[in-house]
Short mmCIF file of C-alpha atoms and ligand atoms in Angstrom, two decimals:
data_model
loop_
_atom_site.label_atom_id
_atom_site.label_comp_id
_atom_site.label_asym_id
_atom_site.label_seq_id
_atom_site.Cartn_x
_atom_site.Cartn_y
_atom_site.Cartn_z
CA MET A 1 -0.30 -0.12 -0.17
CA SER A 2 1.16 3.23 -0.83
CA ALA A 3 1.88 5.50 2.69
CA GLN A 4 3.25 9.02 2.10
CA LYS A 5 6.17 9.96 4.87
CA GLU A 6 6.06 12.49 6.64
CA TYR A 7 8.53 12.00 9.18
CA SER A 8 10.85 8.57 9.28
CA PHE A 9 8.28 6.19 11.66
CA PHE A 10 12.42 6.35 15.06
CA GLN A 11 11.03 10.78 14.18
CA SER A 12 7.29 10.05 14.85
CA VAL A 13 8.13 7.81 17.63
CA GLU A 14 10.13 11.04 19.56
CA LYS A 15 7.42 13.21 18.08
CA SER A 16 4.63 11.12 20.36
CA PHE A 17 7.00 11.33 22.75
CA ASP A 18 7.76 14.62 23.52
CA LYS A 19 3.87 15.45 22.54
CA ALA A 20 3.55 12.68 25.73
CA ALA A 21 7.12 13.57 27.44
CA LYS A 22 5.26 17.55 28.08
CA PHE A 23 2.86 16.24 30.59
CA THR A 24 5.70 15.06 32.79
CA LYS A 25 7.43 15.63 35.99
CA TRP A 26 10.84 14.31 35.06
CA ASP A 27 14.23 16.29 33.83
CA ARG A 28 15.29 16.19 30.52
CA GLY A 29 18.03 14.47 30.07
CA LEU A 30 16.68 11.09 31.68
CA LEU A 31 13.68 11.67 29.02
CA GLU A 32 16.83 11.97 26.74
CA GLN A 33 18.01 8.40 27.84
CA ILE A 34 14.45 6.80 27.97
CA LYS A 35 13.72 8.08 24.25
CA ALA A 36 17.87 7.35 23.29
CA CYS A 37 17.99 3.48 21.02
CA ASN A 38 21.39 1.74 23.58
CA SER A 39 22.42 0.06 21.41
CA ILE A 40 22.61 -0.88 17.78
CA TYR A 41 24.07 -3.84 16.10
CA SER A 42 23.97 -3.29 12.19
CA MET A 43 25.67 -6.43 10.53
CA ARG A 44 26.33 -7.45 6.79
CA PHE A 45 26.43 -11.32 6.35
CA PRO A 46 27.74 -13.89 4.01
CA VAL A 47 25.00 -16.57 2.36
CA LYS A 48 24.82 -19.21 -0.24
CA LEU A 49 22.39 -18.83 -2.97
CA ASP A 50 21.41 -22.43 -3.82
CA ASN A 51 22.31 -21.09 -7.38
CA GLY A 52 25.29 -21.41 -6.23
CA THR A 53 25.88 -17.34 -5.88
CA ILE A 54 27.27 -15.30 -3.09
CA GLU A 55 24.64 -12.27 -1.41
CA VAL A 56 25.53 -10.21 1.73
CA ILE A 57 22.73 -10.05 3.80
CA GLU A 58 22.20 -6.46 5.72
CA ALA A 59 20.93 -7.02 9.06
CA TYR A 60 20.03 -5.76 12.40
CA ARG A 61 18.89 -5.64 15.94
CA VAL A 62 18.97 -2.64 18.39
CA GLN A 63 18.23 -3.05 21.77
CA HIS A 64 16.41 0.37 22.50
CA SER A 65 16.48 0.45 27.03
CA GLN A 66 18.06 -1.72 29.71
CA HIS A 67 16.18 -0.24 32.66
CA LYS A 68 14.17 -4.26 32.73
CA THR A 69 15.92 -6.94 31.14
CA PRO A 70 15.73 -9.29 28.95
CA CYS A 71 15.36 -6.42 26.71
CA LYS A 72 12.58 -7.84 24.62
CA GLY A 73 10.94 -7.69 20.47
CA GLY A 74 10.34 -9.02 17.10
CA ILE A 75 12.80 -9.78 14.34
CA ARG A 76 11.07 -8.81 11.02
CA PHE A 77 11.66 -10.26 7.53
CA SER A 78 11.01 -7.42 5.17
CA GLU A 79 13.32 -5.60 2.67
CA ALA A 80 11.75 -2.48 4.30
CA VAL A 81 13.66 -3.22 7.22
CA ASN A 82 16.62 -0.98 7.92
CA GLU A 83 18.09 1.02 10.43
CA ASP A 84 15.69 3.70 11.71
CA GLU A 85 12.12 1.46 11.68
CA VAL A 86 14.15 -0.82 12.88
CA MET A 87 15.51 1.30 15.88
CA ALA A 88 11.23 2.88 16.23
CA LEU A 89 9.86 -0.52 16.55
CA ALA A 90 12.58 -0.78 19.04
CA SER A 91 11.26 2.07 21.18
CA LEU A 92 7.66 1.30 20.72
CA MET A 93 8.99 -2.03 22.48
CA THR A 94 10.45 -0.74 25.48
CA TYR A 95 6.76 1.55 25.77
CA LYS A 96 4.79 -1.23 25.05
CA CYS A 97 6.32 -4.24 27.25
CA ALA A 98 6.02 -0.90 30.70
CA ILE A 99 2.49 -0.32 30.30
CA VAL A 100 1.27 -3.83 30.31
CA ASN A 101 3.68 -4.51 32.56
CA VAL A 102 5.76 -6.73 31.00
CA PRO A 103 9.56 -6.41 33.07
CA PHE A 104 12.28 -6.16 29.85
CA GLY A 105 13.50 -3.29 27.92
CA GLY A 106 12.64 -2.36 24.22
CA ALA A 107 14.56 -4.01 21.80
CA LYS A 108 13.84 -5.39 17.90
CA GLY A 109 14.92 -6.73 14.88
CA GLY A 110 15.44 -6.75 11.34
CA ILE A 111 16.81 -8.74 8.03
CA LYS A 112 16.61 -7.55 5.50
CA ILE A 113 14.46 -9.43 2.55
CA ASN A 114 11.90 -10.63 0.57
CA PRO A 115 11.03 -14.88 2.37
CA SER A 116 8.88 -15.28 -0.34
CA ASN A 117 12.36 -14.83 -2.99
CA TYR A 118 14.59 -17.23 -1.18
CA SER A 119 13.65 -21.22 -0.39
CA VAL A 120 12.79 -23.07 2.97
CA TYR A 121 16.73 -24.43 2.38
CA GLU A 122 17.80 -20.77 2.32
CA LEU A 123 15.42 -18.69 5.11
CA GLU A 124 17.57 -21.40 7.12
CA LYS A 125 20.41 -20.77 6.82
CA ILE A 126 20.06 -17.00 6.69
CA THR A 127 18.13 -17.65 10.23
CA ARG A 128 20.95 -19.37 11.32
CA ARG A 129 23.68 -17.37 10.79
CA TYR A 130 21.71 -14.79 12.39
CA THR A 131 21.67 -16.02 14.96
CA SER A 132 25.02 -16.74 15.26
CA GLU A 133 25.96 -13.44 14.46
CA LEU A 134 23.73 -12.47 17.98
CA VAL A 135 25.70 -15.22 19.70
CA LYS A 136 29.38 -13.76 19.03
CA LYS A 137 28.09 -10.02 20.19
CA ASN A 138 25.85 -11.18 23.47
CA PHE A 139 22.79 -9.55 21.58
CA ILE A 140 21.04 -12.68 22.53
CA GLY A 141 20.29 -15.50 24.95
CA PRO A 142 17.10 -15.82 27.92
CA GLY A 143 18.75 -13.49 30.32
CA ILE A 144 20.07 -10.60 27.97
CA ASP A 145 17.83 -10.13 24.95
CA VAL A 146 14.98 -12.30 23.47
CA PRO A 147 13.30 -12.35 20.22
CA ALA A 148 10.17 -13.27 19.20
CA PRO A 149 8.11 -13.62 16.05
CA ASP A 150 7.17 -10.32 14.19
CA TYR A 151 6.19 -9.43 10.38
CA GLY A 152 7.11 -12.59 7.97
CA THR A 153 8.64 -14.43 10.90
CA GLY A 154 6.33 -17.21 12.56
CA GLU A 155 7.15 -20.67 14.49
CA ARG A 156 9.60 -21.57 12.32
CA GLU A 157 12.19 -19.11 12.45
CA MET A 158 12.01 -18.82 16.16
CA ALA A 159 12.78 -23.21 16.35
CA TRP A 160 15.88 -22.78 14.21
CA ILE A 161 16.95 -20.22 16.63
CA VAL A 162 16.89 -21.89 19.67
CA ASP A 163 18.60 -25.26 17.87
CA THR A 164 20.63 -22.65 16.61
CA TYR A 165 21.44 -20.81 20.24
CA GLN A 166 21.33 -24.45 21.85
CA SER A 167 24.07 -26.54 20.21
CA LEU A 168 25.89 -22.66 20.11
CA LYS A 169 25.15 -23.52 23.42
CA PRO A 170 25.70 -26.12 25.37
CA GLY A 171 24.29 -27.58 28.80
CA GLU A 172 22.66 -23.69 28.96
CA ILE A 173 19.71 -25.82 31.51
CA ASP A 174 17.38 -22.47 29.98
CA ALA A 175 18.22 -21.82 26.71
CA ALA A 176 14.92 -22.34 26.15
CA GLY A 177 14.16 -19.14 26.96
CA CYS A 178 16.49 -17.06 23.80
CA VAL A 179 13.38 -16.18 22.18
CA THR A 180 9.64 -16.39 22.57
CA GLY A 181 7.01 -17.73 19.93
CA LYS A 182 8.83 -21.63 19.65
CA PRO A 183 6.36 -23.96 18.65
CA ILE A 184 5.06 -25.53 21.54
CA THR A 185 7.64 -28.52 21.21
CA LEU A 186 9.98 -26.71 21.56
CA GLY A 187 8.88 -25.51 24.86
CA GLY A 188 6.68 -22.19 23.92
CA VAL A 189 3.39 -21.98 25.27
CA ARG A 190 -0.75 -22.29 23.91
CA GLY A 191 -1.59 -20.02 22.36
CA ARG A 192 1.08 -17.21 21.64
CA LYS A 193 0.26 -17.11 17.57
CA GLU A 194 -3.56 -16.27 18.64
CA ALA A 195 -1.84 -14.08 21.36
CA THR A 196 -1.77 -9.79 19.26
CA GLY A 197 -4.23 -11.27 17.56
CA MET A 198 -7.07 -11.48 20.87
CA GLY A 199 -5.04 -8.66 23.11
CA VAL A 200 -6.22 -6.52 19.83
CA PHE A 201 -9.57 -7.65 20.52
CA PHE A 202 -9.75 -7.21 24.49
CA GLY A 203 -8.77 -4.30 23.71
CA VAL A 204 -10.66 -2.60 21.20
CA ARG A 205 -13.68 -4.56 23.49
CA GLU A 206 -12.77 -2.79 27.17
CA VAL A 207 -13.11 0.80 24.92
CA CYS A 208 -16.52 -0.10 23.76
CA ASN A 209 -17.38 -1.32 26.97
CA MET A 210 -17.07 2.02 28.10
CA ALA A 211 -20.38 4.34 27.80
CA ASP A 212 -18.91 7.74 28.13
CA ILE A 213 -16.62 7.34 24.74
CA MET A 214 -19.16 5.65 23.29
CA GLU A 215 -22.04 8.19 24.18
CA LYS A 216 -18.89 10.81 22.37
CA LEU A 217 -19.21 8.53 19.68
CA GLY A 218 -22.99 8.22 19.02
CA LEU A 219 -22.75 4.20 19.35
CA PRO A 220 -23.80 1.59 21.45
CA VAL A 221 -21.65 -0.14 23.76
CA GLY A 222 -19.41 -3.83 23.36
CA ILE A 223 -18.87 -4.89 20.93
CA ALA A 224 -22.02 -7.01 19.18
CA GLY A 225 -22.89 -5.75 15.90
CA LYS A 226 -20.13 -3.11 15.19
CA THR A 227 -19.01 -2.56 11.51
CA VAL A 228 -15.38 -3.33 10.93
CA VAL A 229 -12.70 -3.34 8.40
CA VAL A 230 -9.32 -5.27 8.80
CA GLN A 231 -6.36 -4.01 6.48
CA GLY A 232 -4.06 -7.04 6.66
CA LEU A 233 -4.13 -10.90 6.42
CA GLY A 234 -0.81 -11.79 7.99
CA ASN A 235 -1.66 -13.29 11.68
CA VAL A 236 -2.08 -9.87 13.71
CA GLY A 237 -5.47 -9.88 11.11
CA TYR A 238 -6.47 -12.87 10.44
CA HIS A 239 -7.23 -13.75 14.57
CA SER A 240 -9.29 -10.88 15.14
CA ALA A 241 -11.29 -11.02 12.63
CA LYS A 242 -11.34 -13.59 13.94
CA PHE A 243 -12.57 -12.00 17.56
CA PHE A 244 -14.25 -10.03 16.87
CA ARG A 245 -16.39 -11.82 13.63
CA GLU A 246 -17.09 -14.84 16.78
CA ASN A 247 -18.45 -12.18 19.30
CA GLY A 248 -20.61 -10.72 17.41
CA ALA A 249 -19.81 -7.88 14.82
CA LYS A 250 -19.23 -7.97 11.29
CA VAL A 251 -15.93 -7.78 9.38
CA ILE A 252 -17.15 -6.10 6.01
CA ALA A 253 -14.00 -5.56 4.65
CA ILE A 254 -10.80 -7.61 4.11
CA ALA A 255 -7.97 -5.59 2.46
CA GLU A 256 -4.42 -7.16 1.76
CA TYR A 257 -1.45 -5.52 0.32
CA ASN A 258 -1.93 -6.68 -3.59
CA GLY A 259 -5.99 -6.27 -3.03
CA ALA A 260 -9.08 -5.57 -1.33
CA ILE A 261 -12.50 -7.29 -0.70
CA TYR A 262 -15.94 -5.74 1.18
CA ASN A 263 -19.41 -7.26 1.83
CA ALA A 264 -21.83 -5.82 3.86
CA ASP A 265 -23.41 -8.84 5.40
CA GLY A 266 -18.99 -9.51 6.73
CA LEU A 267 -16.58 -12.02 5.44
CA ASN A 268 -15.37 -15.42 7.16
CA GLU A 269 -12.09 -14.41 7.11
CA GLU A 270 -11.09 -18.36 7.51
CA GLU A 271 -12.81 -18.84 3.79
CA VAL A 272 -11.36 -15.74 2.79
CA PHE A 273 -7.30 -17.28 3.97
CA GLN A 274 -7.65 -20.27 2.00
CA HIS A 275 -9.25 -18.30 -0.62
CA LYS A 276 -5.72 -16.29 -0.61
CA LEU A 277 -4.19 -19.58 -0.51
CA LEU A 278 -5.26 -20.72 -3.35
CA ASN A 279 -5.47 -17.61 -5.55
CA LYS A 280 -2.51 -16.07 -4.29
CA THR A 281 -5.18 -13.46 -3.70
CA VAL A 282 -8.33 -12.48 -2.30
CA LEU A 283 -9.73 -10.72 -4.73
CA ASN A 284 -12.81 -12.20 -6.00
CA PHE A 285 -13.92 -13.66 -3.46
CA PRO A 286 -16.97 -14.74 -4.04
CA GLY A 287 -20.22 -12.70 -3.28
CA ALA A 288 -17.82 -10.06 -1.98
CA THR A 289 -16.71 -6.57 -3.89
CA ASN A 290 -13.43 -6.36 -5.12
CA LEU A 291 -12.32 -2.87 -4.09
CA GLU A 292 -10.39 -1.64 -6.77
CA LYS A 293 -7.58 0.29 -4.37
CA SER A 294 -6.61 -1.77 -1.87
CA GLU A 295 -5.84 1.19 0.77
CA ASP A 296 -9.55 2.54 -0.45
CA ALA A 297 -10.29 0.04 2.57
CA LEU A 298 -9.50 1.99 4.42
CA GLU A 299 -11.05 4.77 4.29
CA LEU A 300 -14.41 2.46 4.24
CA GLU A 301 -17.74 4.01 6.36
CA CYS A 302 -17.27 1.92 9.58
CA ASP A 303 -17.18 1.48 13.46
CA ILE A 304 -14.22 -0.11 13.59
CA LEU A 305 -10.92 -0.06 11.44
CA ILE A 306 -8.59 -1.96 12.01
CA PRO A 307 -4.70 -1.79 10.30
CA ALA A 308 -2.81 -5.14 11.29
CA ALA A 309 -0.10 -4.64 8.41
CA LEU A 310 2.70 -2.35 8.40
CA GLU A 311 3.64 1.32 9.32
CA ASN A 312 2.48 4.37 8.14
CA VAL A 313 -0.70 3.20 5.99
CA ILE A 314 -2.31 6.63 7.65
CA ASN A 315 -1.24 9.81 6.74
CA ALA A 316 -1.83 13.71 6.75
CA SER A 317 -3.07 12.19 2.59
CA ASN A 318 -5.83 10.30 3.87
CA ALA A 319 -6.67 10.64 6.85
CA PRO A 320 -8.97 13.14 6.07
CA ARG A 321 -10.86 11.15 4.42
CA ILE A 322 -11.19 8.49 7.48
CA LYS A 323 -14.96 7.39 8.23
CA ALA A 324 -14.61 4.96 10.64
CA LYS A 325 -15.89 5.76 14.71
CA ILE A 326 -12.69 4.12 16.18
CA ILE A 327 -9.05 2.77 14.98
CA GLY A 328 -7.35 -0.38 16.68
CA GLU A 329 -3.96 -0.16 15.39
CA ALA A 330 -3.10 -3.57 15.49
CA ALA A 331 0.07 -3.18 12.86
CA ASN A 332 3.34 -1.44 15.16
CA GLY A 333 2.99 2.79 13.46
CA PRO A 334 0.09 2.74 10.65
CA LEU A 335 0.01 5.72 11.51
CA THR A 336 1.96 8.84 10.58
CA PRO A 337 1.88 12.15 13.50
CA GLU A 338 -0.31 14.27 11.30
CA ALA A 339 -3.21 11.72 10.73
CA ASP A 340 -3.05 11.65 14.78
CA ASP A 341 -3.72 15.35 14.80
CA ILE A 342 -6.26 15.21 11.68
CA LEU A 343 -8.26 12.04 13.44
CA ALA A 344 -7.60 13.52 16.57
CA LEU A 345 -10.16 17.00 15.37
CA LYS A 346 -12.95 14.29 13.98
CA GLY A 347 -13.00 12.81 17.29
CA ILE A 348 -11.77 9.04 16.20
CA VAL A 349 -11.03 7.15 18.71
CA VAL A 350 -7.17 6.17 18.27
CA ILE A 351 -6.04 3.27 20.33
CA PRO A 352 -2.28 3.61 19.99
CA ASP A 353 -0.22 -0.24 18.98
CA MET A 354 1.95 0.07 21.96
CA TYR A 355 -0.97 -0.80 24.25
CA LEU A 356 -3.52 -2.87 22.62
CA ASN A 357 -1.09 -5.76 20.02
CA ALA A 358 0.69 -6.12 23.51
CA GLY A 359 -1.12 -8.66 23.61
CA GLY A 360 1.91 -10.69 21.49
CA VAL A 361 4.71 -9.41 24.35
CA THR A 362 2.55 -10.34 27.13
CA VAL A 363 1.58 -14.35 26.85
CA SER A 364 5.50 -13.69 25.37
CA TYR A 365 6.57 -13.01 28.51
CA PHE A 366 4.20 -16.75 30.07
CA GLU A 367 6.09 -18.24 27.45
CA TRP A 368 9.65 -16.43 28.66
CA LEU A 369 8.03 -17.91 32.11
CA LYS A 370 7.68 -21.53 31.80
CA ASN A 371 10.64 -22.18 29.67
CA LEU A 372 12.28 -20.36 32.78
CA SER A 373 10.49 -22.52 34.96
CA HIS A 374 10.52 -25.93 33.32
CA VAL A 375 6.61 -26.74 34.03
CA ARG A 376 3.34 -26.24 31.56
CA TYR A 377 0.95 -24.42 33.41
CA GLY A 378 -1.43 -25.83 34.95
CA ARG A 379 0.60 -29.03 35.69
CA LEU A 380 0.59 -28.58 38.84
CA GLU A 381 -3.13 -27.23 39.94
CA LYS A 382 -5.26 -29.00 37.65
CA ARG A 383 -6.36 -32.03 38.37
CA PHE A 384 -6.50 -30.50 42.41
CA SER A 385 -8.62 -27.81 41.04
CA GLU A 386 -10.66 -30.80 39.12
CA ASN A 387 -10.74 -32.83 42.45
CA MET A 388 -11.24 -30.08 44.88
CA ASN A 389 -14.74 -29.16 42.44
CA THR A 390 -15.68 -31.99 41.93
CA ARG A 391 -16.34 -32.62 45.90
CA ILE A 392 -17.44 -29.04 46.95
CA LEU A 393 -20.77 -29.54 43.72
CA GLU A 394 -20.60 -33.95 45.72
CA GLN A 395 -21.42 -31.68 48.80
CA ILE A 396 -24.17 -28.63 46.70
CA GLU A 397 -25.98 -31.80 45.71
CA GLU A 398 -26.08 -33.75 48.52
CA LEU A 399 -28.03 -30.48 50.53
CA SER A 400 -29.91 -29.05 48.04
CA GLY A 401 -30.68 -32.13 46.77
CA LYS A 402 -30.96 -30.97 43.63
CA LYS A 403 -28.96 -32.26 40.32
CA VAL A 404 -26.38 -29.96 38.21
CA SER A 405 -27.22 -30.23 34.43
CA GLU A 406 -24.01 -32.23 32.78
CA LYS A 407 -22.97 -28.93 30.94
CA GLU A 408 -21.67 -27.34 33.81
CA LYS A 409 -21.16 -29.88 35.30
CA THR A 410 -17.64 -30.30 33.10
CA PHE A 411 -17.16 -26.50 33.18
CA ILE A 412 -17.75 -26.12 36.95
CA MET A 413 -15.93 -29.53 37.39
CA HIS A 414 -12.64 -28.06 34.97
CA GLY A 415 -9.53 -27.93 35.93
CA ALA A 416 -7.34 -24.29 34.61
CA ASP A 417 -5.57 -25.88 31.42
CA GLU A 418 -2.52 -23.70 29.98
CA ILE A 419 -4.48 -23.17 27.01
CA ASP A 420 -6.94 -21.11 29.57
CA LEU A 421 -4.20 -19.94 32.15
CA VAL A 422 -2.22 -17.82 28.51
CA HIS A 423 -5.35 -16.86 28.01
CA SER A 424 -6.74 -15.47 31.21
CA GLY A 425 -4.03 -14.18 32.45
CA LEU A 426 -3.60 -11.75 28.64
CA GLU A 427 -7.04 -11.27 29.45
CA GLU A 428 -6.28 -9.24 32.76
CA THR A 429 -3.64 -7.92 31.33
CA MET A 430 -5.28 -6.02 28.75
CA ILE A 431 -7.98 -4.70 30.47
CA SER A 432 -5.84 -3.88 33.83
CA ALA A 433 -3.49 -1.67 31.42
CA THR A 434 -6.96 -0.09 29.21
CA HIS A 435 -7.96 1.27 32.69
CA GLU A 436 -4.85 2.19 33.73
CA ILE A 437 -3.98 4.30 30.58
CA MET A 438 -7.99 6.33 30.77
CA GLN A 439 -7.34 6.58 34.24
CA VAL A 440 -4.69 9.00 32.95
CA TRP A 441 -6.34 10.58 30.03
CA LYS A 442 -8.66 11.61 32.06
CA SER A 443 -6.87 13.27 34.85
CA ASN A 444 -5.53 15.41 32.44
CA PRO A 445 -8.19 17.04 30.63
CA GLU A 446 -5.04 18.60 28.46
CA ILE A 447 -4.39 15.25 27.10
CA PRO A 448 -5.19 15.75 23.65
CA ASP A 449 -6.22 11.42 22.34
CA MET A 450 -5.78 8.28 24.04
CA ARG A 451 -2.24 7.59 22.41
CA THR A 452 -0.35 10.50 24.43
CA ALA A 453 -1.87 9.23 27.95
CA ALA A 454 -0.76 5.07 26.64
CA TYR A 455 2.96 7.75 26.26
CA VAL A 456 2.72 9.58 30.03
CA SER A 457 2.03 6.36 31.30
CA ALA A 458 4.68 4.21 29.43
CA ILE A 459 7.68 6.87 30.43
CA ASN A 460 6.04 7.37 34.39
CA LYS A 461 6.72 3.75 35.31
CA VAL A 462 10.02 3.45 33.00
CA ALA A 463 12.00 7.41 34.38
CA ASN A 464 10.09 5.46 37.70
CA SER A 465 12.69 2.44 36.91
CA TYR A 466 15.64 5.17 36.29
CA VAL A 467 15.18 6.87 39.59
CA GLU A 468 14.50 3.03 40.94
CA LEU A 469 18.37 2.75 40.00
CA GLY A 470 19.30 5.97 41.68
CA ILE A 471 20.86 6.74 38.12
CA PHE A 472 18.81 9.71 38.19
CA PRO A 473 17.70 11.12 41.55
N1 LIG B 1 6.92 -8.62 17.82
C1 LIG B 1 5.93 -8.81 18.34
C2 LIG B 1 5.88 -7.48 19.44
O1 LIG B 1 5.52 -6.09 17.60
C3 LIG B 1 5.68 -9.53 18.72
C4 LIG B 1 7.18 -9.51 21.20
C5 LIG B 1 7.35 -10.32 21.62
O2 LIG B 1 6.44 -10.86 21.79
O3 LIG B 1 8.91 -10.19 22.13
O4 LIG B 1 5.17 -6.98 19.95
#
């Protein structure tokens, strides 16, 4: 999708930071320290391709902040990767972790490739070589810096990373915690794959449950019946669409970089995904209308717009034409600072990326804890809870002389599995973060939007940990 850039991505993040910093009491020097990227590793390494030629690969890992360790953040494979982008994304990770109270500093990695131009074998070689470069420079490890999936990467790449790390660090007992988003068999946690999309849903749902905000927007409270447009049908867009649909919203349009489709009666993301797999495009999906230009989907009349692809897609040139009432930033940085100002004037509520897409890193945190504790969630207590629940139920039945239905019995007796605990931990995290941000927003009528409130909340938390460390008085 075309995106007119007014600022570099990192400058946009700095601009949003400065806008929020005015609402804090911190010393200028401390604010400068929080904003700066602490360590930037820019690397080049050769990879021999299947046809025998050698290609020099450009890649990065940026650690924005070590105010808490390890640092945390995904690795993306994209042709658009550059140092500025990775710096911006690493900074967002610091603020994101602070907002959802995940005790990590922010980091991000990127390899400048289009993965579809390489064979699986070539991708494996690139990923393993990147990992060994990180090991050589001490830029990866369960207590140092823990990568995860991002745009263009997934479980497969994380599996290669953990395997490479373990082979270079034999006997390191916590080695599985060197990366998150791994397959379950290699130490992954159940629920990581859908985590970001689920977090997006929980966050938007929480805002839609706030009567004062809905009243201002002229919308009924709740998710049911709301119309949703999703841009990007990758892992995050797919799962966001799924949870909105399953909870009674109507996904009326889905956009991809090479085409968009519309159906006022609602689209099923799984059917659209299958169609895309077969045809390499979402276009010509049965029953839907093709949109002439993919970016037109962003300008459709709808209640909720979910940009779930790349940065800067809503900018000064198209922001005046946006008709959505709520924008949920599932991607990192989909709105430029100019777009923010224009949308605020139009009364559109923007739910910011560093809060809304924090579901991924929240569940990554659960995965990392699982790796360090070497035990699956629920393993110790599941059976105990089930036995206890059975006894309580039997007593109630005996005392009341009434029988509970089989369906209710199964529900009441159930002891929590790993997936139940991960989902409820994520729900709790997103709900309490929403309320923390809203409290900041409401505490100062001068704070113009939710993004600024989220930054204020993040800056205060990071600043406080510097103060606790005694580095700044
Ligand atoms: N790449 C995801 C993000 O941008 C997840 C990061 C992680 O789990 O560390 O938030």
